[in-house]
mmCIF file of C-alpha atoms in Angstrom:
data_model
loop_
_atom_site.group_PDB
_atom_site.id
_atom_site.type_symbol
_atom_site.label_atom_id
_atom_site.label_comp_id
_atom_site.label_asym_id
_atom_site.label_seq_id
_atom_site.Cartn_x
_atom_site.Cartn_y
_atom_site.Cartn_z
ATOM 1 C CA UNK A 1 185.476 0.664 64.275
ATOM 2 C CA UNK A 2 183.804 3.843 63.049
ATOM 3 C CA UNK A 3 186.025 6.880 63.463
ATOM 4 C CA UNK A 4 184.630 10.295 64.259
ATOM 5 C CA UNK A 5 186.724 13.316 63.388
ATOM 6 C CA UNK A 6 186.639 16.689 65.108
ATOM 7 C CA UNK A 7 188.729 19.043 62.965
ATOM 8 C CA UNK A 8 188.993 22.596 64.215
ATOM 9 C CA UNK A 9 191.005 24.636 66.642
ATOM 10 C CA UNK A 10 190.517 23.496 70.225
ATOM 11 C CA UNK A 11 188.556 26.464 71.529
ATOM 12 C CA UNK A 12 185.445 26.532 73.751
ATOM 13 C CA UNK A 13 183.187 27.857 70.964
ATOM 14 C CA UNK A 14 183.954 24.819 68.787
ATOM 15 C CA UNK A 15 182.364 22.325 71.216
ATOM 16 C CA UNK A 16 184.921 19.506 71.249
ATOM 17 C CA UNK A 17 183.618 18.441 74.665
ATOM 18 C CA UNK A 18 180.283 17.540 73.026
ATOM 19 C CA UNK A 19 182.079 15.234 70.595
ATOM 20 C CA UNK A 20 183.797 13.563 73.551
ATOM 21 C CA UNK A 21 180.479 13.204 75.372
ATOM 22 C CA UNK A 22 178.910 11.736 72.222
ATOM 23 C CA UNK A 23 181.687 9.173 72.012
ATOM 24 C CA UNK A 24 181.093 8.214 75.654
ATOM 25 C CA UNK A 25 177.342 7.846 75.032
ATOM 26 C CA UNK A 26 177.899 5.778 71.882
ATOM 27 C CA UNK A 27 180.349 3.465 73.591
ATOM 28 C CA UNK A 28 178.053 3.119 76.642
ATOM 29 C CA UNK A 29 175.263 1.971 74.320
ATOM 30 C CA UNK A 30 177.494 -0.664 72.711
ATOM 31 C CA UNK A 31 178.665 1.222 69.628
ATOM 32 C CA UNK A 32 182.384 0.626 69.206
ATOM 33 C CA UNK A 33 183.907 3.816 67.798
ATOM 34 C CA UNK A 34 186.827 6.178 68.198
ATOM 35 C CA UNK A 35 187.376 9.934 68.052
ATOM 36 C CA UNK A 36 190.213 11.947 66.584
ATOM 37 C CA UNK A 37 190.553 15.529 67.811
ATOM 38 C CA UNK A 38 192.590 17.370 65.189
ATOM 39 C CA UNK A 39 193.419 21.024 65.508
ATOM 40 C CA UNK A 40 195.715 23.390 67.304
ATOM 41 C CA UNK A 41 195.045 24.138 70.968
ATOM 42 C CA UNK A 42 193.910 27.757 71.320
ATOM 43 C CA UNK A 43 193.147 27.824 75.017
ATOM 44 C CA UNK A 44 195.428 25.869 77.384
ATOM 45 C CA UNK A 45 192.834 25.586 80.160
ATOM 46 C CA UNK A 46 190.203 24.326 77.708
ATOM 47 C CA UNK A 47 192.597 21.747 76.256
ATOM 48 C CA UNK A 48 193.442 20.498 79.766
ATOM 49 C CA UNK A 49 189.703 20.241 80.498
ATOM 50 C CA UNK A 50 189.208 18.147 77.345
ATOM 51 C CA UNK A 51 192.082 15.841 78.287
ATOM 52 C CA UNK A 52 190.690 15.451 81.826
ATOM 53 C CA UNK A 53 187.234 14.713 80.421
ATOM 54 C CA UNK A 54 188.631 11.970 78.190
ATOM 55 C CA UNK A 55 190.414 10.447 81.175
ATOM 56 C CA UNK A 56 187.425 10.702 83.543
ATOM 57 C CA UNK A 57 185.173 9.007 80.968
ATOM 58 C CA UNK A 58 187.723 6.173 80.528
ATOM 59 C CA UNK A 59 188.187 6.985 76.847
ATOM 60 C CA UNK A 60 191.983 7.232 76.745
ATOM 61 C CA UNK A 61 192.314 4.311 74.311
ATOM 62 C CA UNK A 62 189.541 5.683 72.052
ATOM 63 C CA UNK A 63 190.467 9.373 71.688
ATOM 64 C CA UNK A 64 193.517 10.799 69.954
ATOM 65 C CA UNK A 65 194.638 14.423 70.160
ATOM 66 C CA UNK A 66 196.699 14.863 66.991
ATOM 67 C CA UNK A 67 197.247 18.635 66.952
ATOM 68 C CA UNK A 68 197.384 20.798 63.861
ATOM 69 C CA UNK A 69 196.969 18.980 60.563
ATOM 70 C CA UNK A 70 197.047 20.338 57.045
ATOM 71 C CA UNK A 71 197.695 19.343 53.460
ATOM 72 C CA UNK A 72 197.636 15.664 52.593
ATOM 73 C CA UNK A 73 197.304 14.570 56.220
ATOM 74 C CA UNK A 74 194.192 16.726 56.682
ATOM 75 C CA UNK A 75 192.600 15.307 53.526
ATOM 76 C CA UNK A 76 193.580 11.782 54.541
ATOM 77 C CA UNK A 77 191.925 12.178 57.945
ATOM 78 C CA UNK A 78 188.735 13.486 56.331
ATOM 79 C CA UNK A 79 188.649 10.675 53.788
ATOM 80 C CA UNK A 80 189.310 7.998 56.413
ATOM 81 C CA UNK A 81 186.772 9.265 58.946
ATOM 82 C CA UNK A 82 183.291 7.836 59.152
ATOM 83 C CA UNK A 83 181.939 11.316 59.900
ATOM 84 C CA UNK A 84 183.132 14.799 60.769
ATOM 85 C CA UNK A 85 181.593 16.137 63.989
ATOM 86 C CA UNK A 86 181.739 19.887 64.608
ATOM 87 C CA UNK A 87 179.292 20.874 67.389
ATOM 88 C CA UNK A 88 180.255 24.540 67.208
ATOM 89 C CA UNK A 89 178.357 27.386 68.814
ATOM 90 C CA UNK A 90 179.329 29.829 66.044
ATOM 91 C CA UNK A 91 180.933 29.465 62.640
ATOM 92 C CA UNK A 92 180.827 32.195 59.983
ATOM 93 C CA UNK A 93 181.104 29.817 57.065
ATOM 94 C CA UNK A 94 182.637 26.505 58.086
ATOM 95 C CA UNK A 95 185.075 25.664 55.287
ATOM 96 C CA UNK A 96 186.071 22.438 57.067
ATOM 97 C CA UNK A 97 182.507 21.197 56.647
ATOM 98 C CA UNK A 98 182.603 21.764 52.890
ATOM 99 C CA UNK A 99 186.077 20.239 52.685
ATOM 100 C CA UNK A 100 184.798 17.152 54.475
ATOM 101 C CA UNK A 101 181.822 16.841 52.137
ATOM 102 C CA UNK A 102 184.149 17.296 49.141
ATOM 103 C CA UNK A 103 186.109 14.327 50.524
ATOM 104 C CA UNK A 104 182.847 12.368 50.636
ATOM 105 C CA UNK A 105 182.648 12.399 54.429
ATOM 106 C CA UNK A 106 179.299 13.306 56.015
ATOM 107 C CA UNK A 107 179.156 16.093 58.579
ATOM 108 C CA UNK A 108 177.298 16.544 61.842
ATOM 109 C CA UNK A 109 177.103 20.155 62.974
ATOM 110 C CA UNK A 110 174.823 22.754 64.533
ATOM 111 C CA UNK A 111 172.737 25.773 63.636
ATOM 112 C CA UNK A 112 175.727 27.741 64.897
ATOM 113 C CA UNK A 113 177.135 27.401 61.375
ATOM 114 C CA UNK A 114 175.810 30.159 59.136
ATOM 115 C CA UNK A 115 175.269 27.787 56.214
ATOM 116 C CA UNK A 116 173.497 25.117 58.277
ATOM 117 C CA UNK A 117 170.339 25.121 56.162
ATOM 118 C CA UNK A 118 172.372 24.652 52.982
ATOM 119 C CA UNK A 119 174.325 21.814 54.597
ATOM 120 C CA UNK A 120 171.064 20.130 55.507
ATOM 121 C CA UNK A 121 170.041 20.098 51.824
ATOM 122 C CA UNK A 122 173.332 18.466 50.804
ATOM 123 C CA UNK A 123 172.106 15.011 51.775
ATOM 124 C CA UNK A 124 175.234 14.444 53.861
ATOM 125 C CA UNK A 125 174.891 17.176 56.450
ATOM 126 C CA UNK A 126 173.053 16.515 59.691
ATOM 127 C CA UNK A 127 172.145 19.435 61.913
ATOM 128 C CA UNK A 128 172.184 18.545 65.594
ATOM 129 C CA UNK A 129 171.898 20.285 68.925
ATOM 130 C CA UNK A 130 175.302 20.894 70.518
ATOM 131 C CA UNK A 131 175.065 18.160 73.142
ATOM 132 C CA UNK A 132 176.717 14.796 73.431
ATOM 133 C CA UNK A 133 173.358 13.020 73.645
ATOM 134 C CA UNK A 134 171.991 14.711 70.502
ATOM 135 C CA UNK A 135 175.129 13.908 68.538
ATOM 136 C CA UNK A 136 175.141 10.297 69.748
ATOM 137 C CA UNK A 137 171.464 9.871 68.869
ATOM 138 C CA UNK A 138 171.992 11.201 65.329
ATOM 139 C CA UNK A 139 175.074 9.041 64.822
ATOM 140 C CA UNK A 140 173.348 5.907 66.155
ATOM 141 C CA UNK A 141 170.594 6.476 63.598
ATOM 142 C CA UNK A 142 172.937 7.076 60.676
ATOM 143 C CA UNK A 143 175.926 4.819 61.372
ATOM 144 C CA UNK A 144 174.357 1.762 59.683
ATOM 145 C CA UNK A 145 174.139 3.695 56.400
ATOM 146 C CA UNK A 146 177.606 5.178 56.861
ATOM 147 C CA UNK A 147 179.114 1.731 57.412
ATOM 148 C CA UNK A 148 177.342 0.088 54.466
ATOM 149 C CA UNK A 149 179.713 0.303 51.478
ATOM 150 C CA UNK A 150 177.072 0.948 48.815
ATOM 151 C CA UNK A 151 175.048 3.421 50.857
ATOM 152 C CA UNK A 152 178.238 5.197 51.916
ATOM 153 C CA UNK A 153 179.301 5.506 48.273
ATOM 154 C CA UNK A 154 175.938 7.092 47.409
ATOM 155 C CA UNK A 155 176.198 9.527 50.313
ATOM 156 C CA UNK A 156 179.782 10.425 49.365
ATOM 157 C CA UNK A 157 178.893 10.949 45.710
ATOM 158 C CA UNK A 158 175.926 13.148 46.609
ATOM 159 C CA UNK A 159 178.015 15.176 49.073
ATOM 160 C CA UNK A 160 180.830 15.804 46.584
ATOM 161 C CA UNK A 161 178.440 16.791 43.802
ATOM 162 C CA UNK A 162 176.616 19.182 46.112
ATOM 163 C CA UNK A 163 179.837 20.937 47.212
ATOM 164 C CA UNK A 164 181.180 21.283 43.677
ATOM 165 C CA UNK A 165 177.830 22.691 42.528
ATOM 166 C CA UNK A 166 177.632 25.103 45.480
ATOM 167 C CA UNK A 167 181.138 26.421 44.868
ATOM 168 C CA UNK A 168 181.087 26.354 41.060
ATOM 169 C CA UNK A 169 182.965 29.556 40.115
ATOM 170 C CA UNK A 170 180.693 30.833 37.313
ATOM 171 C CA UNK A 171 177.625 30.335 39.484
ATOM 172 C CA UNK A 172 179.231 32.195 42.399
ATOM 173 C CA UNK A 173 180.179 35.101 40.149
ATOM 174 C CA UNK A 174 176.596 35.346 38.826
ATOM 175 C CA UNK A 175 175.169 35.301 42.351
ATOM 176 C CA UNK A 176 177.566 38.002 43.576
ATOM 177 C CA UNK A 177 176.824 40.160 40.520
ATOM 178 C CA UNK A 178 173.085 39.831 41.170
ATOM 179 C CA UNK A 179 173.543 40.669 44.826
ATOM 180 C CA UNK A 180 175.624 43.783 44.136
ATOM 181 C CA UNK A 181 173.307 44.953 41.342
ATOM 182 C CA UNK A 182 170.428 44.730 43.815
ATOM 183 C CA UNK A 183 172.070 47.152 46.244
ATOM 184 C CA UNK A 184 170.667 50.662 45.941
#
């Protein structure tokens, strides 16, 4: 089954409840998939609300709360996931999104991420509204491509190339030098 990954601290601004709602909508429409919620709990009441939501939507056997992950386990989760879903309301940069793309895993996120327009040009970043229905609709549309081995390989290759070009050190240095030279 396709596996969606939410990888961020469990905090209200990150929108994990929208990923849970998307999973419920996908499953209700006949799409068999699972969700992994990876990240440290930052707000006990919010985490309890997420757990209650999973239970009330009868998703206990399809959602895993795995806590904080890093290193090889973090990379493994990103590489194994069908897609990373981060329906955040605000993200200054969103390193996890670039890390996911570098692992070849497409991302679904919102305009709450400051680099949303750049992600959209990557070919593996989908910008969605932060609602379960919007996420589910986008995933339903794109899951066939993400589950097709050849198409997935193309998407992964394009995503990795885009990230490594975006973060190429010499290019970044040139852009920062130009920016600072332009300040008067």
